[in-house]
Coordinates of C-alpha atoms in Angstrom, one line a residue:
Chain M
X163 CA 95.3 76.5 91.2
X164 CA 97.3 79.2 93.2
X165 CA 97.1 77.7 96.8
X166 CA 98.4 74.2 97.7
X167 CA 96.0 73.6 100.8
X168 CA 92.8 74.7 101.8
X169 CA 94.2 76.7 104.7
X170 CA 96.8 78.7 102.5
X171 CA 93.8 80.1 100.2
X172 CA 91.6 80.8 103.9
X173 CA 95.0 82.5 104.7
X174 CA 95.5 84.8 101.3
X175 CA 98.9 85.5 101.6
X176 CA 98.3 87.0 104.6
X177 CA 95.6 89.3 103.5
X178 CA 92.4 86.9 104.8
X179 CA 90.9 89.4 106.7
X180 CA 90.8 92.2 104.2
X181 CA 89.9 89.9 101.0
X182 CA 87.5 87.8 102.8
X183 CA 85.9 91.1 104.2
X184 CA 85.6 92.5 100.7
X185 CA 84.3 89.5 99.7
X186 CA 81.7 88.5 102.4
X187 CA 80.7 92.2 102.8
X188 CA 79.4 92.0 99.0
X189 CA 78.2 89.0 99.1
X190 CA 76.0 90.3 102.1
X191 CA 75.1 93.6 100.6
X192 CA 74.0 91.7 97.1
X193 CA 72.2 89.4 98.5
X194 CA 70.3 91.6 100.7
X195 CA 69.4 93.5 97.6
X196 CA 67.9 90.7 96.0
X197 CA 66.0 89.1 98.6
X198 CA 64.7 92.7 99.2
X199 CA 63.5 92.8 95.6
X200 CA 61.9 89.7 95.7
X201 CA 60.0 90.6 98.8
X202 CA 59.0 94.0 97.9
X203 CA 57.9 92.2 94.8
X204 CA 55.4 89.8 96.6
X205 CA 54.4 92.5 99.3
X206 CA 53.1 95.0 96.4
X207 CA 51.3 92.1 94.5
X208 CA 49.9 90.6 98.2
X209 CA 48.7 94.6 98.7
X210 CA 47.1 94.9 95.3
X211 CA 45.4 91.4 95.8
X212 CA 44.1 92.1 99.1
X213 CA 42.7 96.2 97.9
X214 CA 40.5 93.7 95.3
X215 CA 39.1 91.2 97.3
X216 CA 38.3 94.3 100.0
X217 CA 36.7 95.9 97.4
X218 CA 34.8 92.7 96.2
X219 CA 33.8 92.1 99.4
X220 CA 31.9 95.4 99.5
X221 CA 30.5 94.8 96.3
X222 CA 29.1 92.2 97.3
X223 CA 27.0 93.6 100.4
X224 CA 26.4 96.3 98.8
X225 CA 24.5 94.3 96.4
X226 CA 22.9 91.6 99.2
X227 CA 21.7 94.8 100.8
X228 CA 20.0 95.7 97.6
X229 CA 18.6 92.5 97.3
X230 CA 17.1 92.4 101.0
X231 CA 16.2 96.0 100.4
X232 CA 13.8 95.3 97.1
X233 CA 12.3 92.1 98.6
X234 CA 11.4 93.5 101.7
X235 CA 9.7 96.4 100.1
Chain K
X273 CA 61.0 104.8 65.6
X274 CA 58.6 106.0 68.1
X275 CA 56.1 104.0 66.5
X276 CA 58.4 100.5 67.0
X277 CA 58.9 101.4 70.7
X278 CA 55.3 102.5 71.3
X279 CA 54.2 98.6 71.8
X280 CA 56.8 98.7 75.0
X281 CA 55.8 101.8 76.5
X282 CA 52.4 99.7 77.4
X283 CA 52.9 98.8 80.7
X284 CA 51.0 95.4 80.4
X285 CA 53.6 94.5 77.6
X286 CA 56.4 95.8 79.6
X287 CA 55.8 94.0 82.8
X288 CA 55.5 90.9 80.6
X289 CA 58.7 91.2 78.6
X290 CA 60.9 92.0 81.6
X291 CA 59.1 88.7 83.8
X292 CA 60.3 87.0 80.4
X293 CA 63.9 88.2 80.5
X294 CA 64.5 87.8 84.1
X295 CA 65.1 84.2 84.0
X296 CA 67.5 84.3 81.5
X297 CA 69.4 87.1 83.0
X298 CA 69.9 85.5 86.2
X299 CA 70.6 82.3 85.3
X300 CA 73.5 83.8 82.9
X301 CA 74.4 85.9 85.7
X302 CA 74.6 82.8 88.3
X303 CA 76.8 80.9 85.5
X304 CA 78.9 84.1 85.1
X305 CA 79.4 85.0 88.9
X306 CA 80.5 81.2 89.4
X307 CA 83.1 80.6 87.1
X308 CA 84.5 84.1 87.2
X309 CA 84.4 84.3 90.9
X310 CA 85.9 80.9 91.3
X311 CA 88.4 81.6 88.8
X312 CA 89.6 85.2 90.5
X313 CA 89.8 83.6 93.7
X314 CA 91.7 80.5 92.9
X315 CA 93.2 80.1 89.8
X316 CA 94.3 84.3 88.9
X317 CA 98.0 84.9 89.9
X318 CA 98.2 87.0 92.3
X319 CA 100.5 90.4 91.9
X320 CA 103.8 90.5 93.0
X321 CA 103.4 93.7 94.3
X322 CA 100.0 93.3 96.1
X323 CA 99.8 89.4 96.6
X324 CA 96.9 87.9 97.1
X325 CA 95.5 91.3 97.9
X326 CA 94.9 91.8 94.3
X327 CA 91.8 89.3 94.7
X328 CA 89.6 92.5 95.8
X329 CA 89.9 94.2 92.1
X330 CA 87.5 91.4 90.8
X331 CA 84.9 92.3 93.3
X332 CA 85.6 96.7 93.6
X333 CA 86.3 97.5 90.1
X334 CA 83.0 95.6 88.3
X335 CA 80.9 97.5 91.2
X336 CA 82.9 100.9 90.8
X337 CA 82.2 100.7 86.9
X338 CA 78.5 99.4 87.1
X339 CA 77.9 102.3 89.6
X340 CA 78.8 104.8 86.8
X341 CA 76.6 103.1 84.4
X342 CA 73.4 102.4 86.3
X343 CA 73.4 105.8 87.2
X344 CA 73.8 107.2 83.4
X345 CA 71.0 104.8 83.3
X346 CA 69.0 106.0 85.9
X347 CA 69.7 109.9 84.5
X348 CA 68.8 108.9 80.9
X349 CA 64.8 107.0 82.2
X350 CA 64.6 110.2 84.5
X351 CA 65.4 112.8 81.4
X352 CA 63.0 111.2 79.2
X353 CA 60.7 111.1 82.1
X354 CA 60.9 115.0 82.4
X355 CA 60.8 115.8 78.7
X356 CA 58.5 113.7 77.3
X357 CA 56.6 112.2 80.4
X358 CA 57.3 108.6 79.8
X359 CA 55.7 107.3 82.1
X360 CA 57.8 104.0 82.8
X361 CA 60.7 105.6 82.0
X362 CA 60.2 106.9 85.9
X363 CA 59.2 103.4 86.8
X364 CA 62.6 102.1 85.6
X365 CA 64.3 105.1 87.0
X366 CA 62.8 104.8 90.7
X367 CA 64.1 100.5 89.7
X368 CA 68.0 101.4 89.2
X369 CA 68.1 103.9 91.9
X370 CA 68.6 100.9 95.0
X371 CA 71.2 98.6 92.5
X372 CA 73.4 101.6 92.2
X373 CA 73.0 102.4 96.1
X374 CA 74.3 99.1 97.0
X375 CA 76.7 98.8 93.8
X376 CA 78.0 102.6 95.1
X377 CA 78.8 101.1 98.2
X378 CA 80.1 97.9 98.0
X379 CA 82.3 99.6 95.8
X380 CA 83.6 101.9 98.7
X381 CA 83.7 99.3 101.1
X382 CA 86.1 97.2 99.0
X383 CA 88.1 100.1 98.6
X384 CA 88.8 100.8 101.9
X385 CA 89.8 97.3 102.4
X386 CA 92.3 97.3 100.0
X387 CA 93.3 100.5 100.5
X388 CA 94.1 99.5 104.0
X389 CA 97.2 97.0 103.3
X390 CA 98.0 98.9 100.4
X391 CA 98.0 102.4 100.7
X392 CA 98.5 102.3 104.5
X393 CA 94.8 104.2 105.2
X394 CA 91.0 103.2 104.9
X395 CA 90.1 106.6 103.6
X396 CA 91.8 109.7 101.9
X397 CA 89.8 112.5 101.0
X398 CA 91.0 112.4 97.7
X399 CA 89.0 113.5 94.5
X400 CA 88.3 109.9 93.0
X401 CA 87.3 108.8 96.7
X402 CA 85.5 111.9 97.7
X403 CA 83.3 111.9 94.3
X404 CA 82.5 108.3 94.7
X405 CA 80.8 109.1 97.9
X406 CA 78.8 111.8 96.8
X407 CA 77.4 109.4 94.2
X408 CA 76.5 107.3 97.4
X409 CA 74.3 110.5 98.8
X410 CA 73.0 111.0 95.1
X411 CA 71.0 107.8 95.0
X412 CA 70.1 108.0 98.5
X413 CA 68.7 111.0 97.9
X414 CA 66.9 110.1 94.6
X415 CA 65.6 107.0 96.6
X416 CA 64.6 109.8 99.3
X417 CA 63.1 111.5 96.9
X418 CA 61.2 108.3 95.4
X419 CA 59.6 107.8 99.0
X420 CA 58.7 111.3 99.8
X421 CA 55.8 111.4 97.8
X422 CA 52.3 109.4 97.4
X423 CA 51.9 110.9 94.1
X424 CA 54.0 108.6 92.6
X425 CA 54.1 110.9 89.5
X426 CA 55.6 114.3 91.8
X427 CA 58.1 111.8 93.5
X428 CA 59.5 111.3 90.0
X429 CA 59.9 114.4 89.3
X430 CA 61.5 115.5 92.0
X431 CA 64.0 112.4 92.1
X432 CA 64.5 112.7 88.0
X433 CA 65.6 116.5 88.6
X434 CA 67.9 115.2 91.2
X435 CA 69.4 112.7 89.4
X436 CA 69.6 115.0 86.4
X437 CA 71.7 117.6 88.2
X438 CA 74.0 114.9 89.7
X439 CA 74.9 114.2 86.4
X440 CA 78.0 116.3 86.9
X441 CA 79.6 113.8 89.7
X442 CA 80.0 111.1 86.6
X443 CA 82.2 113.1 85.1
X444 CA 84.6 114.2 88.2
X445 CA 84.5 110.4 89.1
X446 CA 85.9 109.5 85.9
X447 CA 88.6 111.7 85.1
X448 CA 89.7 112.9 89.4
X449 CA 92.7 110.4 89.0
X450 CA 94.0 113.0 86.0
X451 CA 92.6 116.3 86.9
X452 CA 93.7 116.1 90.4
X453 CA 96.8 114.8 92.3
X454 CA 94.9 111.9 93.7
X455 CA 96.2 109.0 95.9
X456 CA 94.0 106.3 93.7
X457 CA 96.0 105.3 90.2
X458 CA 94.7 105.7 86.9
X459 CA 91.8 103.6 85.3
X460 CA 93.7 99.5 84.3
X461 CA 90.6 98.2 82.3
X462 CA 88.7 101.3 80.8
X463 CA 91.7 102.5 78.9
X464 CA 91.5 102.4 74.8
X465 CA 93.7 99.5 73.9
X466 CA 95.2 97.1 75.7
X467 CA 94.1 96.7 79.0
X468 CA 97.4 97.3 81.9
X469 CA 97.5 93.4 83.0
X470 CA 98.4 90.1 81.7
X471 CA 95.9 88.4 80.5
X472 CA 95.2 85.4 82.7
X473 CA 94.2 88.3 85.4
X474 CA 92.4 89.8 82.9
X475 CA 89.9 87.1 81.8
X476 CA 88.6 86.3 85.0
X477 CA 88.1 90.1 85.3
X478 CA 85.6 89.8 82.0
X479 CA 84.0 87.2 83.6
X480 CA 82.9 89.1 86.6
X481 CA 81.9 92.2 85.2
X482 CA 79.5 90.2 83.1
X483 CA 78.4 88.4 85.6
X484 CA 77.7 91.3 87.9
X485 CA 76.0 93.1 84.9
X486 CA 73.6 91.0 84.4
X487 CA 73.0 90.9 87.7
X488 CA 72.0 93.9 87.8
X489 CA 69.6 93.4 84.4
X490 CA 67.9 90.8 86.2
X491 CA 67.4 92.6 90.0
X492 CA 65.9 95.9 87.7
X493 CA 63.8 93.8 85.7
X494 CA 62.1 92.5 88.8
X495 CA 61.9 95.8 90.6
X496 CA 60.7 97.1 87.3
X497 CA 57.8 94.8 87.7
X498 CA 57.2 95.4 91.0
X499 CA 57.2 99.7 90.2
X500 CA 54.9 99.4 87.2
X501 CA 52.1 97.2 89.4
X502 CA 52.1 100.0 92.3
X503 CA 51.9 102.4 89.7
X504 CA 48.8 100.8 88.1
X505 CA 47.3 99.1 90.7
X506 CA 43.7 100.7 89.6
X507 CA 44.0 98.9 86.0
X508 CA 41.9 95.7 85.4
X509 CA 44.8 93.7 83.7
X510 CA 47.1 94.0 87.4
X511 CA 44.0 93.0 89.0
X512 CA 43.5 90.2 87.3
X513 CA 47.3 89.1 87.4
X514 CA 47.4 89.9 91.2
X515 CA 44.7 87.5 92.1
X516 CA 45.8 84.7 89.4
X517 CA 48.8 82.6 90.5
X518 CA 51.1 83.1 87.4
X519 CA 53.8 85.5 88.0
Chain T
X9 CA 50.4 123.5 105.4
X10 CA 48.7 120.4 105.9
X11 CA 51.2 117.5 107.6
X12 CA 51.7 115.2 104.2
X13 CA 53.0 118.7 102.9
X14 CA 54.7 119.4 105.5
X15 CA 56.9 116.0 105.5
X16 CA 57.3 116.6 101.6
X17 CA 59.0 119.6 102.3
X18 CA 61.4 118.4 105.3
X19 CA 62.3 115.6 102.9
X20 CA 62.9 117.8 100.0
X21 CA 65.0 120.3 102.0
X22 CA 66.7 118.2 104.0
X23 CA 68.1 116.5 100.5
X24 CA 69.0 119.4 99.0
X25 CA 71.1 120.6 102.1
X26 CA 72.1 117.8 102.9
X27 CA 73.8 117.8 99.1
X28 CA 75.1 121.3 99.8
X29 CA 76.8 120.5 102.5
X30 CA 78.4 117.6 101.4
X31 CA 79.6 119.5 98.1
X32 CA 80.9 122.1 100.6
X33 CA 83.1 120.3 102.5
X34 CA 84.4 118.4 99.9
X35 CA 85.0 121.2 97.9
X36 CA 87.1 122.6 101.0
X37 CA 88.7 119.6 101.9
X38 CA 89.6 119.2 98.2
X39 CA 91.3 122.6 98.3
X40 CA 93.0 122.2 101.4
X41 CA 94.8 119.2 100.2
X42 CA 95.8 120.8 96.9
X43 CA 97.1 123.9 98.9
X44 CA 99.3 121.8 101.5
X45 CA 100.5 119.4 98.7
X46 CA 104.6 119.8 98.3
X47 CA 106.8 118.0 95.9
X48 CA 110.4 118.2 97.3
X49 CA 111.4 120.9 95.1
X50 CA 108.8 123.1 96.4
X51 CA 109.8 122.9 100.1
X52 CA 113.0 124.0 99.0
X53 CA 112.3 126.8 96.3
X54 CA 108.8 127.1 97.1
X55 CA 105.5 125.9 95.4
X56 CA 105.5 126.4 91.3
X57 CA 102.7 128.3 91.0
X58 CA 102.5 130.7 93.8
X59 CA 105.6 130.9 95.1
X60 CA 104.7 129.9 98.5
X61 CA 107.1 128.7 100.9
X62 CA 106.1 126.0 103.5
X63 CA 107.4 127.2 107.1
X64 CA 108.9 125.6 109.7
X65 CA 106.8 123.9 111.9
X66 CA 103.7 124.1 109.2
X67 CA 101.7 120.8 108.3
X68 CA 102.2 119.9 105.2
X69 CA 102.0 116.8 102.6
X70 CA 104.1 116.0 100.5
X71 CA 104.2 113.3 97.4
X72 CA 107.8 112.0 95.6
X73 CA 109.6 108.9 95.0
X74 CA 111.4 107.3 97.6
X75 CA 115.2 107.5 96.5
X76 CA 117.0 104.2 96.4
X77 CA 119.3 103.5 99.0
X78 CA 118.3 106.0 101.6
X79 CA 115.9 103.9 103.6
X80 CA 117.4 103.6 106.9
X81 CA 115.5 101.5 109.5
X82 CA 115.9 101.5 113.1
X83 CA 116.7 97.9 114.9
X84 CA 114.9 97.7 117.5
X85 CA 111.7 100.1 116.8
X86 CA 109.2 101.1 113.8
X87 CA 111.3 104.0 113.1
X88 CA 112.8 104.8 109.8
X89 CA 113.9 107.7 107.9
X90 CA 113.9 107.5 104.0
X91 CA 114.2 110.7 101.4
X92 CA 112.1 111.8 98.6
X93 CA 112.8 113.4 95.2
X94 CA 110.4 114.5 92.6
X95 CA 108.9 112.8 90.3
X96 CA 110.2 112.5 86.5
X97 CA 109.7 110.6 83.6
X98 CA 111.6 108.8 83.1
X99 CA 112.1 107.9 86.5
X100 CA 115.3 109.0 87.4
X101 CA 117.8 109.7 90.6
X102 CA 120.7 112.3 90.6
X103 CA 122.5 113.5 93.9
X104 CA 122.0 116.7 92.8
X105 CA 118.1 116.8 92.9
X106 CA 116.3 119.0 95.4
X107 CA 115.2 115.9 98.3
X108 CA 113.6 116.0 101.8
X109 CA 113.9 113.9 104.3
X110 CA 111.4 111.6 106.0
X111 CA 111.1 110.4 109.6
X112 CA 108.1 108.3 110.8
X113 CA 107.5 106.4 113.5
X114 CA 104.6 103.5 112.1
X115 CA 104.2 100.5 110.0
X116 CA 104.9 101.5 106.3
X117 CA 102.1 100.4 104.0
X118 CA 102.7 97.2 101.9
X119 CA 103.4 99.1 98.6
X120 CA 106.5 100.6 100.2
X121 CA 109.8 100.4 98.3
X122 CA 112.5 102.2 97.2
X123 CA 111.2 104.3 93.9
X124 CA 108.0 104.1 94.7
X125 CA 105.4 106.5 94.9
X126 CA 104.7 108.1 98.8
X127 CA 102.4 110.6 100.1
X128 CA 103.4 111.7 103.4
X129 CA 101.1 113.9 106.0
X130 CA 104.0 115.9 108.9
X131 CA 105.6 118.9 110.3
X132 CA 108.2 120.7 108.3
X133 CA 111.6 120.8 110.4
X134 CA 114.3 122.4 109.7
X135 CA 117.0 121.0 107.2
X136 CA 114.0 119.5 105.2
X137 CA 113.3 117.3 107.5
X138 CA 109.3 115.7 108.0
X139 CA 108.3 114.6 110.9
X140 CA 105.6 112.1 109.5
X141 CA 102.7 111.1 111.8
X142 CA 101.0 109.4 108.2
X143 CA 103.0 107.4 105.3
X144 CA 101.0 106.5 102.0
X145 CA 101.9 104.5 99.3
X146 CA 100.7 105.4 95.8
X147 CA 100.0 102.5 93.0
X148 CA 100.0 102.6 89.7
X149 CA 97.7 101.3 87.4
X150 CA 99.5 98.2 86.1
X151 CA 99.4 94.9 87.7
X152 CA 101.4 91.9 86.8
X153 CA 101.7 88.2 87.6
X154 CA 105.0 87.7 89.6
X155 CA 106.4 85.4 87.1
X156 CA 106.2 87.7 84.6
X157 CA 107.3 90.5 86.9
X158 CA 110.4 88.5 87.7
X159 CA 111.1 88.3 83.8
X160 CA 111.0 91.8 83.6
X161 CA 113.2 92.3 86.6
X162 CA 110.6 93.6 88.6
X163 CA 110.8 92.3 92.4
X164 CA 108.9 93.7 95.8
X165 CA 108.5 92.9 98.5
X166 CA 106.5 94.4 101.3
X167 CA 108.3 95.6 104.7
X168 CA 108.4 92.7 107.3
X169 CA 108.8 93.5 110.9
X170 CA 110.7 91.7 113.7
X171 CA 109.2 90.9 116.7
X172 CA 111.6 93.4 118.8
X173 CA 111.3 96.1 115.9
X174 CA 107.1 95.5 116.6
X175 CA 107.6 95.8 120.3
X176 CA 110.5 98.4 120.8
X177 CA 107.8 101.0 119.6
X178 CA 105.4 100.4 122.5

């Protein structure tokens, strides 16, 4: 261990403000990069998902109006 | 050889191998990023020239380098895009293009904070600096590029050609600290031999750049994924994945 | 053109120039800084290429080694006046060696020390004199725990500042 107290490692030799902004800037930037991916992930797969059941949807009055069609004829 | 990879340029296969490495990447990568980060903040010496300023290195030289490589990356899926139209080379090309964005500048920003204390400025116009920002526009413009277009298959193309000509900028990265009288020093870990540190700061070093790497494998792998199901949204098999629960 | 074209194009173009003008200016800026870059010898014999002699009251930079023993530090302000001599390997110091002289009015970055690297941005004076309104410290690519530094007989430490020498400058 390099630091003997919890304050003297918040402290970094007198550097805290440039090491800690290094490090929390990362941090920030890396984690805003993966919950972006993650997001974008379910987003595409809640698109796709919704395009089906739209399209099953329509499907499926276009084929009750088919019905109704040949039973009232 | 063409006929061993031909089973992974199926998209179906593809999505599925990658879903099946991503766990193992990240978890690796969380194990990596914990004990190397730990160890370079609290147990590496510090320099006796820089102090505890030297701290940064762990975060900005992992970055700098992965920047470099996931763009070579990124060049490589965009060439064999353009020359022999693989189709998810482009997918993996429009996938690396964000991770070396932020790589590109986190690497910057750590820079100029240890530039700061150190050199006495946040910013020189210096080669090495100069070039490393260019990469920066590069992959905003191939991500531009990538967004332009609802034809997914013209955006590529545009972004591959790009990324393609941007090629140059790798090599004026690299070598700006010897071609040019720059105020950045020369390369400490990439040099043949022995790297130029002891080895206790070295370790710790190996650790992160691992750890980062792997980040990086396991953010593309789920980008990846998420590129090859806009791609083929029209194909039974995402279809059927999108409205089943499994991943 | 219909619009989605339209926006493709905007897009494309404004990529491409944006590109161009980036490589431009760097590509300027890049030359400007190897044109105004001096090493001490060349303000006094002018540079080794071209032959070109920095005048006085030009803008220059100018990169060296800080000679050992010349630092001299004002008391009761930031200022401080320091000479530079070329770099050699190995690193070396004669009286004899072509040197300029440095006067700045700032906080010195951390890396400064006698032999060390410097990059200064100033006005040529005459004597060989630069007024410096920027001093930069150049590292090199080694770093070293300080207990092994220490065996080696390697020691820094970074410029500390007294509260009047802080305060005399304002």
């Amino acid at each position: 261990m390099q630091f003997d107290s919890f304050a003297s490692f918040l402290d970094m030799g007198g550097y805290a403000f440039y090491v800690w902004l290094s490090f929390g800037a990362s941090a920030a930037l890396i984690l805003l990069l993966i919950f972006s991916t993650l997001f974008s992930h379910k987003n595409a797969r809640a698109n796709i998902a919704r395009q089906v059941k739209r399209e099953q949807r329509l499907q499926q009055a276009q084929a009750q109006a088919n019905v109704s069609e040949s039973t009232s004829q | 050889m063409w006929k061993w990879l031909h089973p992974y340029a199926n998209p179906e296969v593809s999505y599925h191998f990658a879903g099946k490495l991503k766990p193992w990447l990240g978890l690796s990568s969380a194990l990596l990023l914990t004990v190397g980060l730990i160890w370079a903040l609290l147990f590496a010496p510090a320099d006796y020239q820089q102090g505890e300023s030297f701290r940064i290195f762990y975060i900005h030289v992992p970055s700098a380098i992965l920047s470099m490589s996931i763009y070579l990356a990124m060049a490589i899926a965009a060439l064999s895009s353009l020359v022999w139209q693989v189709r998810l080379a482009d997918a993996s090309a429009a996938a690396l293009a964000p991770i070396g964005a932020v790589f590109t500048a986190i690497a910057l920003l750590t820079g100029a904070a240890w530039g700061k204390p150190m050199w006495g400025t946040w910013w020189v116009w210096d080669a090495r600096l100069t070039s490393e920002l260019i990469l920066l526009f590069l992959y905003l413009g191939v991500i531009a590029l990538h967004n332009a277009f609802d034809d997914k298959q013209m955006a590529g193309k545009a972004a591959g050609i790009l990324a393609l000509v941007g090629v140059i900028n790798l090599p004026i990265i690299k070598y700006s600290v010897e071609w040019w009288n720059t105020l950045h020093q020369g390369p400490t870990v990439s040099k043949l031999g022995a790297p130029a540190m002891a080895s206790e700061m070295y370790w710790p070093f190996v650790l992160c750049f691992f750890g980062f790497a792997l980040l990086v494998g396991a953010v593309a792998c789920v980008r990846f994924q998420t590129e090859i199901i806009t791609r083929n949204k029209m194909r039974p098999w995402v279809r059927n994945l999108v409205t089943s629960e499994v991943n | 053109m219909n619009p989605r074209r339209k926006k493709r194009l905007t897009i494309v173009l404004s990529v491409l120039t944006g590109l161009g003008v980036v490589s431009g200016l760097v590509l300027y800026a890049l030359s400007q800084n190897i044109d105004l870059f001096y090493k001490p010898s060349e303000v006094h014999y002018g540079k080794e290429d071209t032959g070109l002699k920095a005048q006085i009251g030009q803008r220059l930079r100018v990169g060296g080694l800080v000679v050992p023993e010349s630092i001299v530090r004002d008391q009761d302000s930031l200022k401080v006046s320091f000479r530079l001599a070329d770099m050699k390997m190995p690193i070396s110091f004669s009286e004899d060696d072509p040197m300029i002289t440095i006067k700045y009015d700032g906080i010195l970055p951390d890396l400064f020390r006698e032999g060390q690297g410097i990059v200064a941005n100033g006005t040529l004076m005459d004597g060989f004199i630069i007024n410096a309104s920027e001093v930069l410290a150049k590292h090199d690519e080694n770093y070293m725990p300080k207990e092994l530094a220490d065996g080696a007989g390697e020691k820094h430490s970074k410029p500390s500042y007294s509260k009047e020498q802080l305060e005399g400058s304002y």
